[in-house]
CSV table of C-alpha atoms in Angstrom, one decimal:
chain,number,residue,atom,x,y,z
T,34,LYS,CA,-84.1,-49.2,-0.4
T,35,ARG,CA,-80.4,-48.6,-0.6
T,36,CYS,CA,-79.0,-47.5,-3.9
T,37,LEU,CA,-75.9,-49.8,-3.8
T,38,ASN,CA,-74.3,-52.6,-1.8
T,39,ILE,CA,-70.7,-53.1,-3.0
T,40,ASN,CA,-67.9,-55.3,-1.6
T,41,ASN,CA,-65.5,-55.5,-4.5
T,42,GLY,CA,-64.7,-53.9,-7.9
T,43,ILE,CA,-64.8,-50.2,-8.9
T,44,LEU,CA,-67.9,-48.1,-9.3
T,45,GLU,CA,-67.2,-44.9,-11.3
T,46,GLY,CA,-69.2,-42.1,-12.8
T,47,PHE,CA,-72.7,-42.7,-11.3
T,48,ARG,CA,-75.3,-40.6,-9.6
T,49,LEU,CA,-76.8,-42.4,-6.6
T,50,GLU,CA,-79.9,-40.7,-5.4
T,51,GLY,CA,-83.0,-41.3,-3.3
T,52,GLY,CA,-81.8,-44.4,-1.3
T,53,THR,CA,-83.4,-45.0,2.1
T,54,GLY,CA,-81.1,-47.7,3.5
T,55,GLY,CA,-83.7,-50.5,3.6
T,56,ILE,CA,-85.9,-51.7,6.4
T,57,GLY,CA,-85.0,-51.4,10.1
T,58,ALA,CA,-84.8,-48.8,12.7
T,59,ASN,CA,-81.0,-48.6,12.7
T,60,THR,CA,-80.2,-49.4,9.0
T,61,SER,CA,-76.9,-47.8,8.0
T,62,GLY,CA,-75.9,-46.5,4.6
T,63,GLY,CA,-78.8,-44.8,3.0
T,64,GLY,CA,-77.2,-44.4,-0.4
T,65,VAL,CA,-74.2,-46.9,-0.3
T,66,PHE,CA,-73.0,-49.6,1.9
T,67,ALA,CA,-69.3,-50.2,0.9
T,68,ASN,CA,-67.2,-53.0,2.4
T,69,GLY,CA,-64.6,-55.6,1.3
T,70,SER,CA,-62.2,-54.1,-1.2
T,71,ALA,CA,-64.8,-51.9,-3.0
T,72,VAL,CA,-63.7,-48.6,-4.6
T,73,LEU,CA,-66.1,-45.7,-5.4
T,74,ARG,CA,-64.6,-43.0,-7.7
T,75,ASN,CA,-66.0,-39.9,-9.4
T,76,ASN,CA,-69.6,-40.5,-8.2
T,77,PHE,CA,-72.3,-38.1,-7.1
T,78,ILE,CA,-74.1,-39.3,-4.0
T,79,VAL,CA,-77.0,-37.0,-3.2
T,80,GLY,CA,-80.3,-36.9,-1.5
T,81,ASN,CA,-80.2,-40.3,0.3
T,82,GLU,CA,-81.5,-41.0,3.8
T,83,ALA,CA,-80.7,-43.6,6.5
T,84,PRO,CA,-82.5,-44.2,9.7
T,85,GLY,CA,-79.2,-45.2,11.3
T,86,GLU,CA,-75.7,-44.1,10.4
T,87,GLY,CA,-74.3,-42.7,7.2
T,88,GLY,CA,-77.1,-41.1,5.1
T,89,GLY,CA,-74.9,-41.0,2.0
T,90,ILE,CA,-72.3,-43.8,2.6
T,91,TYR,CA,-71.5,-46.3,5.3
T,92,LEU,CA,-67.8,-47.3,4.8
T,93,THR,CA,-66.2,-50.3,6.4
T,94,GLU,CA,-63.4,-52.9,6.0
T,95,ASN,CA,-60.9,-52.0,3.2
T,96,ALA,CA,-63.4,-50.0,0.9
T,97,SER,CA,-62.1,-46.7,-0.4
T,98,LEU,CA,-63.5,-43.4,-1.8
T,99,TYR,CA,-61.8,-41.2,-4.4
T,100,ASN,CA,-63.2,-37.9,-5.9
T,101,ASN,CA,-66.8,-38.4,-5.0
T,102,ILE,CA,-69.3,-35.6,-4.2
T,103,VAL,CA,-71.5,-36.4,-1.2
T,104,TYR,CA,-74.3,-33.9,-0.8
T,105,TYR,CA,-77.5,-33.2,0.9
T,106,ASN,CA,-77.9,-36.6,2.6
T,107,VAL,CA,-79.7,-37.3,5.8
T,108,SER,CA,-79.3,-39.5,8.9
T,109,ASP,CA,-79.4,-39.5,12.6
T,110,ASN,CA,-75.6,-39.7,12.8
T,111,ALA,CA,-73.3,-38.4,10.1
T,112,GLY,CA,-75.6,-37.5,7.2
T,113,GLY,CA,-72.7,-37.7,4.8
T,114,ILE,CA,-70.3,-40.6,5.5
T,115,PHE,CA,-70.0,-42.9,8.5
T,116,ILE,CA,-66.7,-44.7,8.6
T,117,SER,CA,-66.5,-47.7,11.0
T,118,ASN,CA,-63.9,-50.4,11.4
T,119,ALA,CA,-62.3,-49.3,8.2
T,120,THR,CA,-58.8,-49.5,6.8
T,121,GLY,CA,-59.1,-48.0,3.3
T,122,GLU,CA,-58.5,-44.6,1.8
T,123,VAL,CA,-60.8,-41.6,1.6
T,124,ILE,CA,-59.0,-39.1,-0.7
T,125,ASN,CA,-60.1,-36.0,-2.6
T,126,ASN,CA,-63.8,-36.1,-1.8
T,127,THR,CA,-66.3,-33.2,-1.3
T,128,ILE,CA,-68.8,-33.7,1.5
T,129,ALA,CA,-71.3,-30.9,1.9
T,130,GLY,CA,-74.8,-29.9,3.1
T,131,ASP,CA,-75.7,-33.1,4.8
T,132,THR,CA,-78.2,-33.1,7.6
T,133,LEU,CA,-76.7,-32.9,11.1
T,134,GLY,CA,-73.1,-34.0,10.5
T,135,GLY,CA,-70.7,-34.5,7.7
T,136,VAL,CA,-68.3,-37.3,8.4
T,137,ALA,CA,-67.8,-39.5,11.5
T,138,ILE,CA,-64.8,-41.9,11.9
T,139,THR,CA,-64.9,-44.5,14.6
T,140,ASN,CA,-62.6,-47.5,15.4
T,141,SER,CA,-60.8,-47.2,12.1
T,142,SER,CA,-57.3,-46.9,10.6
T,143,VAL,CA,-58.2,-44.9,7.4
T,144,THR,CA,-56.1,-42.6,5.3
T,145,PHE,CA,-58.3,-39.5,5.1
T,146,LEU,CA,-56.6,-36.9,2.9
T,147,ASN,CA,-57.4,-33.9,0.7
T,148,ASN,CA,-61.2,-33.9,1.5
T,149,ILE,CA,-63.5,-30.9,1.8
T,150,ILE,CA,-66.2,-31.2,4.5
T,151,ALA,CA,-68.4,-28.1,4.7
T,152,GLN,CA,-71.8,-26.5,5.3
T,153,HIS,CA,-73.2,-28.8,8.0
T,154,SER,CA,-75.4,-27.5,10.8
T,155,GLY,CA,-73.7,-30.0,13.2
T,156,PHE,CA,-70.1,-31.3,13.0
T,157,ASP,CA,-68.1,-31.4,9.8
T,158,LEU,CA,-65.8,-34.1,11.1
T,159,LEU,CA,-66.2,-36.2,14.2
T,160,LEU,CA,-63.7,-38.8,15.5
T,161,THR,CA,-65.0,-41.2,18.1
T,162,GLY,CA,-63.9,-44.5,19.6
T,163,ASP,CA,-60.4,-45.7,18.9
T,164,ASN,CA,-58.7,-44.5,15.7
T,165,PRO,CA,-55.0,-45.2,16.5
T,166,ALA,CA,-53.7,-45.3,13.0
T,167,SER,CA,-56.1,-43.0,11.1
T,168,ILE,CA,-54.4,-40.2,9.2
T,169,VAL,CA,-56.5,-37.0,8.9
T,170,ALA,CA,-54.5,-34.4,6.9
T,171,TYR,CA,-54.8,-31.7,4.3
T,172,CYS,CA,-58.5,-31.5,4.7
T,173,ARG,CA,-61.0,-28.7,5.1
T,174,PHE,CA,-63.4,-28.9,8.1
T,175,LYS,CA,-64.6,-26.3,10.5
T,176,GLU,CA,-63.2,-28.0,13.6
T,177,ALA,CA,-59.6,-27.7,12.3
T,178,GLY,CA,-57.5,-25.6,14.5
T,179,LEU,CA,-55.8,-22.4,13.1
T,180,THR,CA,-52.5,-23.9,14.1
T,181,ASP,CA,-53.1,-27.4,12.8
T,182,SER,CA,-49.8,-29.1,12.0
T,183,ASN,CA,-51.3,-31.7,9.6
T,184,GLY,CA,-52.4,-29.2,6.9
T,185,ASN,CA,-56.0,-29.1,7.9
T,186,ILE,CA,-57.9,-25.8,7.6
T,187,PRO,CA,-61.2,-24.3,8.8
T,188,ASP,CA,-61.6,-21.6,6.1
T,189,ASP,CA,-64.6,-21.3,3.8
T,190,PRO,CA,-63.9,-23.5,0.7
T,191,LEU,CA,-65.6,-21.0,-1.6
T,192,PHE,CA,-67.6,-23.4,-3.9
T,193,LEU,CA,-68.6,-22.0,-7.3
T,194,GLU,CA,-72.4,-22.5,-7.0
T,195,VAL,CA,-73.8,-25.0,-4.5
T,196,SER,CA,-77.4,-24.3,-5.5
T,197,THR,CA,-76.7,-25.8,-8.9
T,198,GLU,CA,-74.5,-28.6,-7.4
T,199,ASP,CA,-71.3,-27.1,-8.8
T,200,PHE,CA,-68.6,-27.8,-6.3
T,201,HIS,CA,-65.7,-26.4,-8.3
T,202,LEU,CA,-63.6,-24.0,-6.4
T,203,LEU,CA,-63.5,-20.2,-7.0
T,204,PRO,CA,-60.1,-18.9,-8.0
T,205,ASN,CA,-59.5,-17.5,-4.5
T,206,SER,CA,-60.5,-20.6,-2.6
T,207,PRO,CA,-58.1,-21.5,0.2
T,208,CYS,CA,-58.5,-25.2,-0.8
T,209,ILE,CA,-56.6,-24.7,-4.1
T,210,ASP,CA,-53.0,-26.1,-4.0
T,211,ALA,CA,-53.7,-26.9,-0.3
T,212,GLY,CA,-53.8,-30.7,-0.5
T,213,HIS,CA,-51.0,-33.1,0.2
T,214,PRO,CA,-47.8,-31.8,-1.5
T,215,GLY,CA,-46.6,-35.3,-2.5
T,216,ASP,CA,-46.1,-36.0,-6.2
T,217,ASP,CA,-48.6,-39.0,-6.0
T,218,TYR,CA,-51.4,-36.5,-5.2
T,219,ARG,CA,-50.7,-33.8,-7.8
T,220,ASP,CA,-53.5,-32.4,-9.9
T,221,ASN,CA,-53.7,-33.4,-13.6
T,222,ASP,CA,-52.0,-30.2,-14.6
T,223,GLY,CA,-49.0,-31.0,-12.4
T,224,SER,CA,-49.8,-28.5,-9.7
T,225,GLN,CA,-50.1,-29.2,-6.0
T,226,ASN,CA,-53.2,-31.1,-5.0
T,227,ASP,CA,-56.5,-29.1,-4.8
T,228,MET,CA,-58.7,-30.3,-1.9
T,229,GLY,CA,-62.0,-31.8,-2.9
T,230,ALA,CA,-63.5,-33.9,-5.6
T,231,TYR,CA,-62.0,-32.0,-8.5
T,232,GLY,CA,-58.4,-32.3,-7.3
T,233,GLY,CA,-55.7,-34.9,-7.5
T,234,PRO,CA,-54.8,-37.4,-10.2
T,235,ASN,CA,-58.4,-38.7,-10.4
T,236,GLY,CA,-59.9,-35.2,-10.6
T,237,TYR,CA,-62.6,-34.6,-13.2
């Protein structure tokens, strides 16, 4: 079964592991199905599997994600996060090592900032359908162009030790001080935002 269905309130500081998304050939959201005005912050979402879309998380409506680690999840479409018909914020998350793809965004108007998507055999980030108002900026994903004008980069994020689930960044990581330069996104020490789950005002 799925670890969590959430449509309002804030879930913070949990490890959600081993969800299977429930019964049905196309069940979405192996670990989490988030809709309404739900907020997930500082959670670790690992080792979940969905027969449909979004092995780790299926995100829709005005639900938002801040500073979560999404790792080693499985699905037939976007093992990490599947974002569909969504209008919320996805800021300062780390999405890594999920089967097939990392994050798919379809028919949404999301604010997608300061995220690291890495180590996927398929796509890191895939945009499909109609995403007229989605903002994808200051993120790391391998499809980012070398001349990207929105602050996105394709460089290796240089995690500390993935094998022990430590996604802190090495001192020479290109993702350090590479997030959105705005004051609202600064790290706790006052420096420019570090991409990924440990950066920004909610970093831990």
